[in-house]
Short mmCIF file of N, CA and C in Angstrom, two decimals:
data_model
loop_
_atom_site.label_atom_id
_atom_site.label_comp_id
_atom_site.label_asym_id
_atom_site.label_seq_id
_atom_site.Cartn_x
_atom_site.Cartn_y
_atom_site.Cartn_z
N MET N 1396 -81.05 -27.56 -173.75
CA MET N 1396 -80.36 -25.63 -173.95
C MET N 1396 -79.32 -25.78 -172.60
N LYS N 1397 -78.20 -25.57 -173.13
CA LYS N 1397 -76.92 -24.53 -172.39
C LYS N 1397 -77.12 -23.26 -170.96
N PRO N 1398 -76.86 -23.59 -169.78
CA PRO N 1398 -77.33 -22.53 -169.47
C PRO N 1398 -76.37 -21.36 -169.59
N LEU N 1399 -77.33 -19.91 -169.67
CA LEU N 1399 -76.71 -19.19 -169.70
C LEU N 1399 -75.82 -18.55 -168.84
N HIS N 1400 -75.42 -19.09 -167.91
CA HIS N 1400 -74.41 -18.76 -166.96
C HIS N 1400 -72.97 -18.71 -167.88
N LYS N 1401 -72.54 -19.70 -168.17
CA LYS N 1401 -71.63 -19.93 -169.03
C LYS N 1401 -70.60 -18.86 -169.93
N TYR N 1402 -71.74 -17.89 -170.14
CA TYR N 1402 -71.90 -17.49 -171.74
C TYR N 1402 -70.62 -15.96 -170.64
N PRO N 1403 -71.34 -15.59 -169.84
CA PRO N 1403 -70.37 -14.34 -169.16
C PRO N 1403 -68.67 -14.82 -168.84
N LEU N 1404 -68.83 -15.85 -169.42
CA LEU N 1404 -67.55 -16.98 -168.10
C LEU N 1404 -66.77 -17.01 -169.09
N LEU N 1405 -67.46 -17.19 -170.10
CA LEU N 1405 -66.75 -18.39 -171.49
C LEU N 1405 -65.60 -16.11 -171.91
N ILE N 1406 -66.63 -15.55 -172.09
CA ILE N 1406 -66.52 -13.95 -172.36
C ILE N 1406 -65.19 -12.84 -171.79
N LEU N 1407 -65.94 -13.69 -170.64
CA LEU N 1407 -64.46 -12.98 -169.49
C LEU N 1407 -63.06 -13.53 -169.78
N SER N 1408 -62.92 -14.50 -169.36
CA SER N 1408 -61.59 -15.95 -170.23
C SER N 1408 -61.08 -14.82 -170.85
N ARG N 1409 -61.71 -15.32 -172.14
CA ARG N 1409 -61.18 -14.42 -173.60
C ARG N 1409 -60.32 -13.13 -173.27
N PHE N 1410 -61.84 -12.24 -172.84
CA PHE N 1410 -60.92 -10.80 -172.31
C PHE N 1410 -59.53 -10.95 -171.20
N LEU N 1411 -59.51 -12.22 -170.75
CA LEU N 1411 -58.44 -11.18 -169.70
C LEU N 1411 -57.06 -12.37 -170.28
N LEU N 1412 -57.38 -13.40 -171.25
CA LEU N 1412 -56.36 -13.93 -172.02
C LEU N 1412 -55.75 -13.21 -172.42
N ARG N 1413 -56.66 -11.81 -173.70
CA ARG N 1413 -55.72 -10.90 -174.35
C ARG N 1413 -55.03 -9.69 -173.29
N VAL N 1414 -55.92 -9.18 -172.16
CA VAL N 1414 -55.66 -8.55 -171.25
C VAL N 1414 -53.42 -8.31 -170.67
N THR N 1415 -53.89 -10.55 -170.70
CA THR N 1415 -52.85 -10.99 -170.49
C THR N 1415 -51.30 -10.88 -171.30
N VAL N 1416 -52.40 -10.96 -172.50
CA VAL N 1416 -51.00 -11.22 -174.02
C VAL N 1416 -50.61 -10.40 -173.97
N ASN N 1417 -51.66 -8.74 -173.54
CA ASN N 1417 -51.10 -7.34 -174.32
C ASN N 1417 -49.81 -6.94 -173.44
N VAL N 1418 -50.63 -7.06 -171.50
CA VAL N 1418 -50.02 -6.97 -171.01
C VAL N 1418 -48.41 -7.43 -170.72
N GLN N 1419 -48.08 -8.61 -171.52
CA GLN N 1419 -46.32 -9.27 -171.51
C GLN N 1419 -46.26 -9.10 -172.88
N ALA N 1420 -47.08 -8.45 -173.99
CA ALA N 1420 -46.14 -7.88 -175.15
C ALA N 1420 -45.60 -6.30 -174.49
N GLN N 1421 -46.25 -5.84 -173.88
CA GLN N 1421 -45.85 -4.07 -173.50
C GLN N 1421 -44.93 -4.45 -172.35
N ASP N 1422 -44.93 -5.27 -171.59
CA ASP N 1422 -43.67 -5.79 -170.86
C ASP N 1422 -42.23 -6.31 -171.59
N ASP N 1423 -42.24 -6.64 -172.85
CA ASP N 1423 -41.52 -7.45 -173.66
C ASP N 1423 -40.81 -6.21 -174.51
N LYS N 1424 -41.82 -5.06 -174.56
CA LYS N 1424 -41.13 -3.47 -175.20
C LYS N 1424 -40.26 -3.14 -174.07
N VAL N 1425 -40.47 -2.65 -172.71
CA VAL N 1425 -40.20 -2.14 -172.36
C VAL N 1425 -38.82 -2.61 -171.93
N ASP N 1426 -38.43 -4.36 -171.72
CA ASP N 1426 -37.87 -4.89 -171.52
C ASP N 1426 -36.71 -5.31 -172.64
N LYS N 1427 -37.08 -4.80 -173.93
CA LYS N 1427 -36.24 -4.94 -174.98
C LYS N 1427 -35.60 -3.88 -174.79
N LYS N 1428 -35.90 -2.53 -175.01
CA LYS N 1428 -35.53 -1.59 -174.36
C LYS N 1428 -34.37 -0.90 -173.42
N ALA N 1429 -34.77 -1.71 -172.48
CA ALA N 1429 -34.20 -1.82 -170.49
C ALA N 1429 -32.57 -2.06 -172.08
N ASN N 1430 -32.83 -3.06 -172.19
CA ASN N 1430 -31.72 -3.70 -172.80
C ASN N 1430 -30.48 -3.11 -173.61
N GLU N 1431 -31.78 -2.36 -174.48
CA GLU N 1431 -30.33 -1.42 -175.79
C GLU N 1431 -29.85 -0.98 -174.58
N LEU N 1432 -30.70 0.11 -173.66
CA LEU N 1432 -30.10 1.15 -173.28
C LEU N 1432 -28.81 0.43 -172.59
N VAL N 1433 -29.39 -0.39 -171.48
CA VAL N 1433 -27.76 -1.12 -170.70
C VAL N 1433 -26.89 -1.28 -171.89
N ARG N 1434 -26.53 -1.70 -173.48
CA ARG N 1434 -25.62 -2.24 -173.89
C ARG N 1434 -25.33 -0.16 -174.62
N ALA N 1435 -26.33 0.08 -174.01
CA ALA N 1435 -25.51 1.93 -174.86
C ALA N 1435 -24.77 2.33 -173.60
N TYR N 1436 -25.29 2.01 -172.96
CA TYR N 1436 -24.19 2.83 -172.17
C TYR N 1436 -23.17 1.86 -171.77
N GLN N 1437 -22.57 0.72 -171.54
CA GLN N 1437 -22.35 -0.47 -170.93
C GLN N 1437 -20.22 0.01 -171.30
N ALA N 1438 -20.68 0.80 -172.27
CA ALA N 1438 -19.19 0.41 -173.25
C ALA N 1438 -18.78 2.44 -172.20
N GLU N 1439 -19.30 3.06 -172.63
CA GLU N 1439 -18.77 4.53 -171.50
C GLU N 1439 -19.17 4.43 -170.70
N VAL N 1440 -19.92 3.98 -170.42
CA VAL N 1440 -20.10 4.30 -168.64
C VAL N 1440 -18.67 3.27 -167.61
N GLY N 1441 -19.26 2.07 -167.97
CA GLY N 1441 -18.19 0.85 -167.50
C GLY N 1441 -18.55 0.33 -166.95
N LEU N 1442 -19.95 -0.45 -167.08
CA LEU N 1442 -20.36 -1.23 -166.03
C LEU N 1442 -20.20 -2.43 -165.40
N THR N 1443 -19.76 -3.03 -163.91
CA THR N 1443 -19.74 -4.66 -163.58
C THR N 1443 -20.60 -5.30 -163.85
N ILE N 1444 -20.99 -6.35 -164.34
CA ILE N 1444 -21.58 -7.62 -163.95
C ILE N 1444 -22.86 -7.17 -163.09
N GLU N 1445 -22.52 -6.88 -162.20
CA GLU N 1445 -23.48 -7.32 -160.93
C GLU N 1445 -24.07 -5.37 -161.48
N GLN N 1446 -22.94 -4.45 -161.64
CA GLN N 1446 -24.20 -2.83 -162.05
C GLN N 1446 -24.75 -3.39 -163.35
N ALA N 1447 -24.83 -3.70 -163.51
CA ALA N 1447 -25.35 -3.54 -165.32
C ALA N 1447 -26.83 -4.45 -164.85
N THR N 1448 -26.59 -5.67 -163.58
CA THR N 1448 -27.94 -5.83 -163.56
C THR N 1448 -28.78 -5.26 -162.45
N GLU N 1449 -28.57 -4.21 -162.00
CA GLU N 1449 -28.93 -3.51 -160.70
C GLU N 1449 -29.31 -2.37 -161.66
N PHE N 1450 -28.37 -2.06 -162.82
CA PHE N 1450 -29.06 -0.32 -163.95
C PHE N 1450 -29.93 -1.31 -164.42
N HIS N 1451 -30.20 -2.27 -164.95
CA HIS N 1451 -30.86 -3.00 -166.27
C HIS N 1451 -32.45 -2.79 -165.30
N LYS N 1452 -32.71 -2.50 -164.11
CA LYS N 1452 -33.71 -3.24 -163.11
C LYS N 1452 -34.89 -1.42 -163.34
N ALA N 1453 -32.81 -0.51 -162.76
CA ALA N 1453 -33.55 0.82 -162.75
C ALA N 1453 -34.13 1.23 -164.36
N ILE N 1454 -33.14 0.98 -164.68
CA ILE N 1454 -33.71 1.18 -166.30
C ILE N 1454 -34.65 0.90 -167.25
N LYS N 1455 -35.02 0.10 -166.90
CA LYS N 1455 -36.57 -0.85 -166.73
C LYS N 1455 -37.80 -0.48 -165.95
N HIS N 1456 -38.00 0.18 -164.69
CA HIS N 1456 -38.32 0.43 -163.76
C HIS N 1456 -38.98 1.75 -164.42
N TYR N 1457 -37.64 3.08 -164.43
CA TYR N 1457 -38.31 4.58 -164.57
C TYR N 1457 -38.76 4.28 -166.69
N LEU N 1458 -38.46 3.25 -167.11
CA LEU N 1458 -38.77 3.59 -168.12
C LEU N 1458 -40.45 3.40 -168.63
N VAL N 1459 -41.38 2.61 -167.19
CA VAL N 1459 -42.22 2.70 -166.92
C VAL N 1459 -43.17 3.26 -166.58
N LYS N 1460 -42.53 4.69 -165.63
CA LYS N 1460 -42.87 5.04 -165.41
C LYS N 1460 -43.16 6.03 -166.33
N ARG N 1461 -41.97 6.62 -167.50
CA ARG N 1461 -42.82 7.30 -168.16
C ARG N 1461 -43.47 7.37 -169.02
N LYS N 1462 -43.58 5.96 -169.37
CA LYS N 1462 -44.71 5.64 -169.90
C LYS N 1462 -45.75 5.88 -169.54
N GLU N 1463 -45.85 5.75 -168.14
CA GLU N 1463 -46.91 5.84 -167.09
C GLU N 1463 -47.59 7.91 -167.72
N VAL N 1464 -46.55 7.85 -167.21
CA VAL N 1464 -46.96 9.62 -167.49
C VAL N 1464 -47.60 9.93 -168.56
N LYS N 1465 -45.92 9.18 -169.67
CA LYS N 1465 -47.43 9.59 -171.33
C LYS N 1465 -48.22 9.49 -171.39
N MET N 1466 -49.08 8.55 -170.73
CA MET N 1466 -49.89 7.99 -171.05
C MET N 1466 -51.23 8.91 -170.06
N MET N 1467 -50.74 9.24 -169.23
CA MET N 1467 -52.01 10.57 -168.11
C MET N 1467 -52.64 11.32 -168.89
N ASP N 1468 -54.07 11.65 -168.40
CA ASP N 1468 -55.13 12.61 -168.75
C ASP N 1468 -54.04 13.69 -168.40
N ALA N 1469 -53.31 14.84 -168.28
CA ALA N 1469 -52.44 16.36 -168.26
C ALA N 1469 -52.20 16.83 -168.86
N THR N 1470 -51.79 18.29 -169.09
CA THR N 1470 -51.22 18.96 -169.60
C THR N 1470 -49.61 18.88 -170.18
N ALA N 1471 -49.66 19.69 -171.02
CA ALA N 1471 -47.91 19.23 -172.03
C ALA N 1471 -47.28 19.65 -170.93
N GLN N 1472 -47.98 20.17 -170.05
CA GLN N 1472 -46.84 21.24 -169.63
C GLN N 1472 -46.42 20.60 -167.71
N ASP N 1473 -47.92 19.80 -167.32
CA ASP N 1473 -47.65 18.71 -166.24
C ASP N 1473 -47.26 17.82 -166.59
N LYS N 1474 -47.13 16.84 -167.71
CA LYS N 1474 -46.44 16.12 -168.37
C LYS N 1474 -44.60 16.95 -168.19
N ALA N 1475 -44.66 17.26 -168.98
CA ALA N 1475 -43.71 17.51 -169.08
C ALA N 1475 -42.68 17.61 -167.77
N SER N 1476 -42.91 18.42 -166.15
CA SER N 1476 -42.33 18.18 -165.17
C SER N 1476 -42.41 17.34 -164.37
N MET N 1477 -43.56 16.48 -164.36
CA MET N 1477 -43.37 15.08 -164.45
C MET N 1477 -42.24 14.52 -164.71
N LEU N 1478 -42.45 14.03 -166.06
CA LEU N 1478 -41.09 13.69 -166.78
C LEU N 1478 -40.02 13.70 -166.20
N LYS N 1479 -39.71 14.66 -166.34
CA LYS N 1479 -38.78 15.74 -165.27
C LYS N 1479 -37.71 15.46 -164.43
N ASP N 1480 -39.68 15.28 -163.02
CA ASP N 1480 -38.79 14.77 -161.98
C ASP N 1480 -38.72 12.94 -162.14
N VAL N 1481 -38.82 12.30 -162.95
CA VAL N 1481 -38.82 11.09 -163.06
C VAL N 1481 -37.41 10.40 -163.46
N SER N 1482 -36.71 11.50 -164.46
CA SER N 1482 -35.74 11.93 -164.51
C SER N 1482 -34.43 12.60 -163.17
N ASP N 1483 -35.30 13.28 -163.27
CA ASP N 1483 -34.03 13.51 -161.65
C ASP N 1483 -34.40 11.43 -160.40
N MET N 1484 -35.48 11.57 -160.24
CA MET N 1484 -35.67 10.46 -159.56
C MET N 1484 -34.75 9.22 -160.51
N GLU N 1485 -34.77 9.11 -161.01
CA GLU N 1485 -33.53 8.03 -162.02
C GLU N 1485 -32.37 7.82 -161.89
N ASN N 1486 -31.82 9.96 -161.83
CA ASN N 1486 -30.55 9.95 -161.61
C ASN N 1486 -30.12 9.86 -160.41
N LYS N 1487 -31.30 9.70 -159.56
CA LYS N 1487 -30.95 9.82 -158.00
C LYS N 1487 -30.65 8.09 -157.37
N ALA N 1488 -31.01 7.17 -158.29
CA ALA N 1488 -31.37 6.00 -158.48
C ALA N 1488 -29.91 5.82 -158.84
N MET N 1489 -29.46 5.95 -159.82
CA MET N 1489 -28.27 5.42 -160.39
C MET N 1489 -26.79 6.35 -159.58
N VAL N 1490 -27.26 7.21 -158.31
CA VAL N 1490 -25.85 7.46 -157.92
C VAL N 1490 -25.64 6.29 -156.61
N ALA N 1491 -26.96 5.14 -156.40
CA ALA N 1491 -26.54 4.29 -155.45
C ALA N 1491 -26.00 2.38 -156.27
N ILE N 1492 -26.05 2.99 -157.55
CA ILE N 1492 -25.20 2.05 -158.93
C ILE N 1492 -24.23 2.28 -159.00
N LEU N 1493 -23.72 3.19 -159.33
CA LEU N 1493 -22.92 3.91 -159.90
C LEU N 1493 -21.89 4.93 -159.01
N ASP N 1494 -20.64 4.98 -159.62
CA ASP N 1494 -19.44 4.90 -158.81
C ASP N 1494 -19.47 6.84 -159.81
N ALA N 1495 -18.98 7.75 -159.09
CA ALA N 1495 -19.08 8.88 -159.63
C ALA N 1495 -18.05 9.44 -160.74
N LYS N 1496 -17.04 8.67 -161.39
CA LYS N 1496 -16.67 8.58 -162.62
C LYS N 1496 -18.28 8.24 -163.23
N GLN N 1497 -17.77 6.65 -163.44
CA GLN N 1497 -19.70 5.86 -163.46
C GLN N 1497 -20.96 7.19 -164.32
N LEU N 1498 -21.16 8.08 -163.79
CA LEU N 1498 -21.63 8.80 -163.34
C LEU N 1498 -22.32 9.98 -163.49
N LYS N 1499 -20.64 10.09 -164.08
CA LYS N 1499 -20.68 11.59 -164.80
C LYS N 1499 -20.48 10.95 -166.33
N ALA N 1500 -20.02 10.03 -166.85
CA ALA N 1500 -20.41 9.13 -167.79
C ALA N 1500 -22.25 9.08 -168.48
N TYR N 1501 -22.48 8.60 -167.03
CA TYR N 1501 -23.85 8.14 -167.94
C TYR N 1501 -25.10 9.47 -167.86
N LYS N 1502 -24.44 10.12 -167.26
CA LYS N 1502 -25.78 11.59 -166.85
C LYS N 1502 -25.57 11.85 -168.63
N LYS N 1503 -23.96 12.27 -169.01
CA LYS N 1503 -23.85 13.16 -169.96
C LYS N 1503 -24.46 12.01 -171.27
N MET N 1504 -24.48 10.90 -171.30
CA MET N 1504 -25.17 10.06 -172.20
C MET N 1504 -26.60 10.46 -172.35
N LYS N 1505 -27.30 10.07 -171.11
CA LYS N 1505 -28.82 10.56 -170.75
C LYS N 1505 -29.01 11.45 -171.59
N LYS N 1506 -28.41 12.33 -171.70
CA LYS N 1506 -29.11 13.29 -172.75
C LYS N 1506 -29.22 13.19 -174.41
N GLU N 1507 -28.44 12.27 -174.50
CA GLU N 1507 -28.48 11.40 -175.92
C GLU N 1507 -29.96 10.71 -175.69
N LEU N 1508 -29.76 9.65 -175.33
CA LEU N 1508 -30.35 8.30 -175.29
C LEU N 1508 -31.67 8.67 -175.00
N GLN N 1509 -31.78 9.17 -173.31
CA GLN N 1509 -33.19 9.64 -172.83
C GLN N 1509 -33.47 10.68 -173.26
N PRO N 1510 -33.28 11.19 -174.08
CA PRO N 1510 -34.54 13.13 -173.82
C PRO N 1510 -35.58 12.91 -173.55
N MET N 1511 -35.68 13.40 -172.79
CA MET N 1511 -36.83 13.98 -172.25
C MET N 1511 -38.03 14.60 -173.49
#
């Protein structure tokens, strides 16, 4: 007879594998979206190679933040307010990455590419 204590470990390991695969798939989606946005901004904003790397990190970070807000159990009004806050934080992060001319182009394009 097989010990019963091994079955919970088997179930737990299968669950953790599924969670890991799901998290990886979500991360891949966010990374793909971040890449699309960087390419879309690239021509108009004129990112250097160094800026593109930092820009990608920032875009990806704030895509995750937006997703977290959208998944919250909150009213539509609260979510809208939080999404506005996330957008403002993203704009502030871009100040450290872009020069004034690039920032202006970014904010103009952001209204179309990343509407709240």
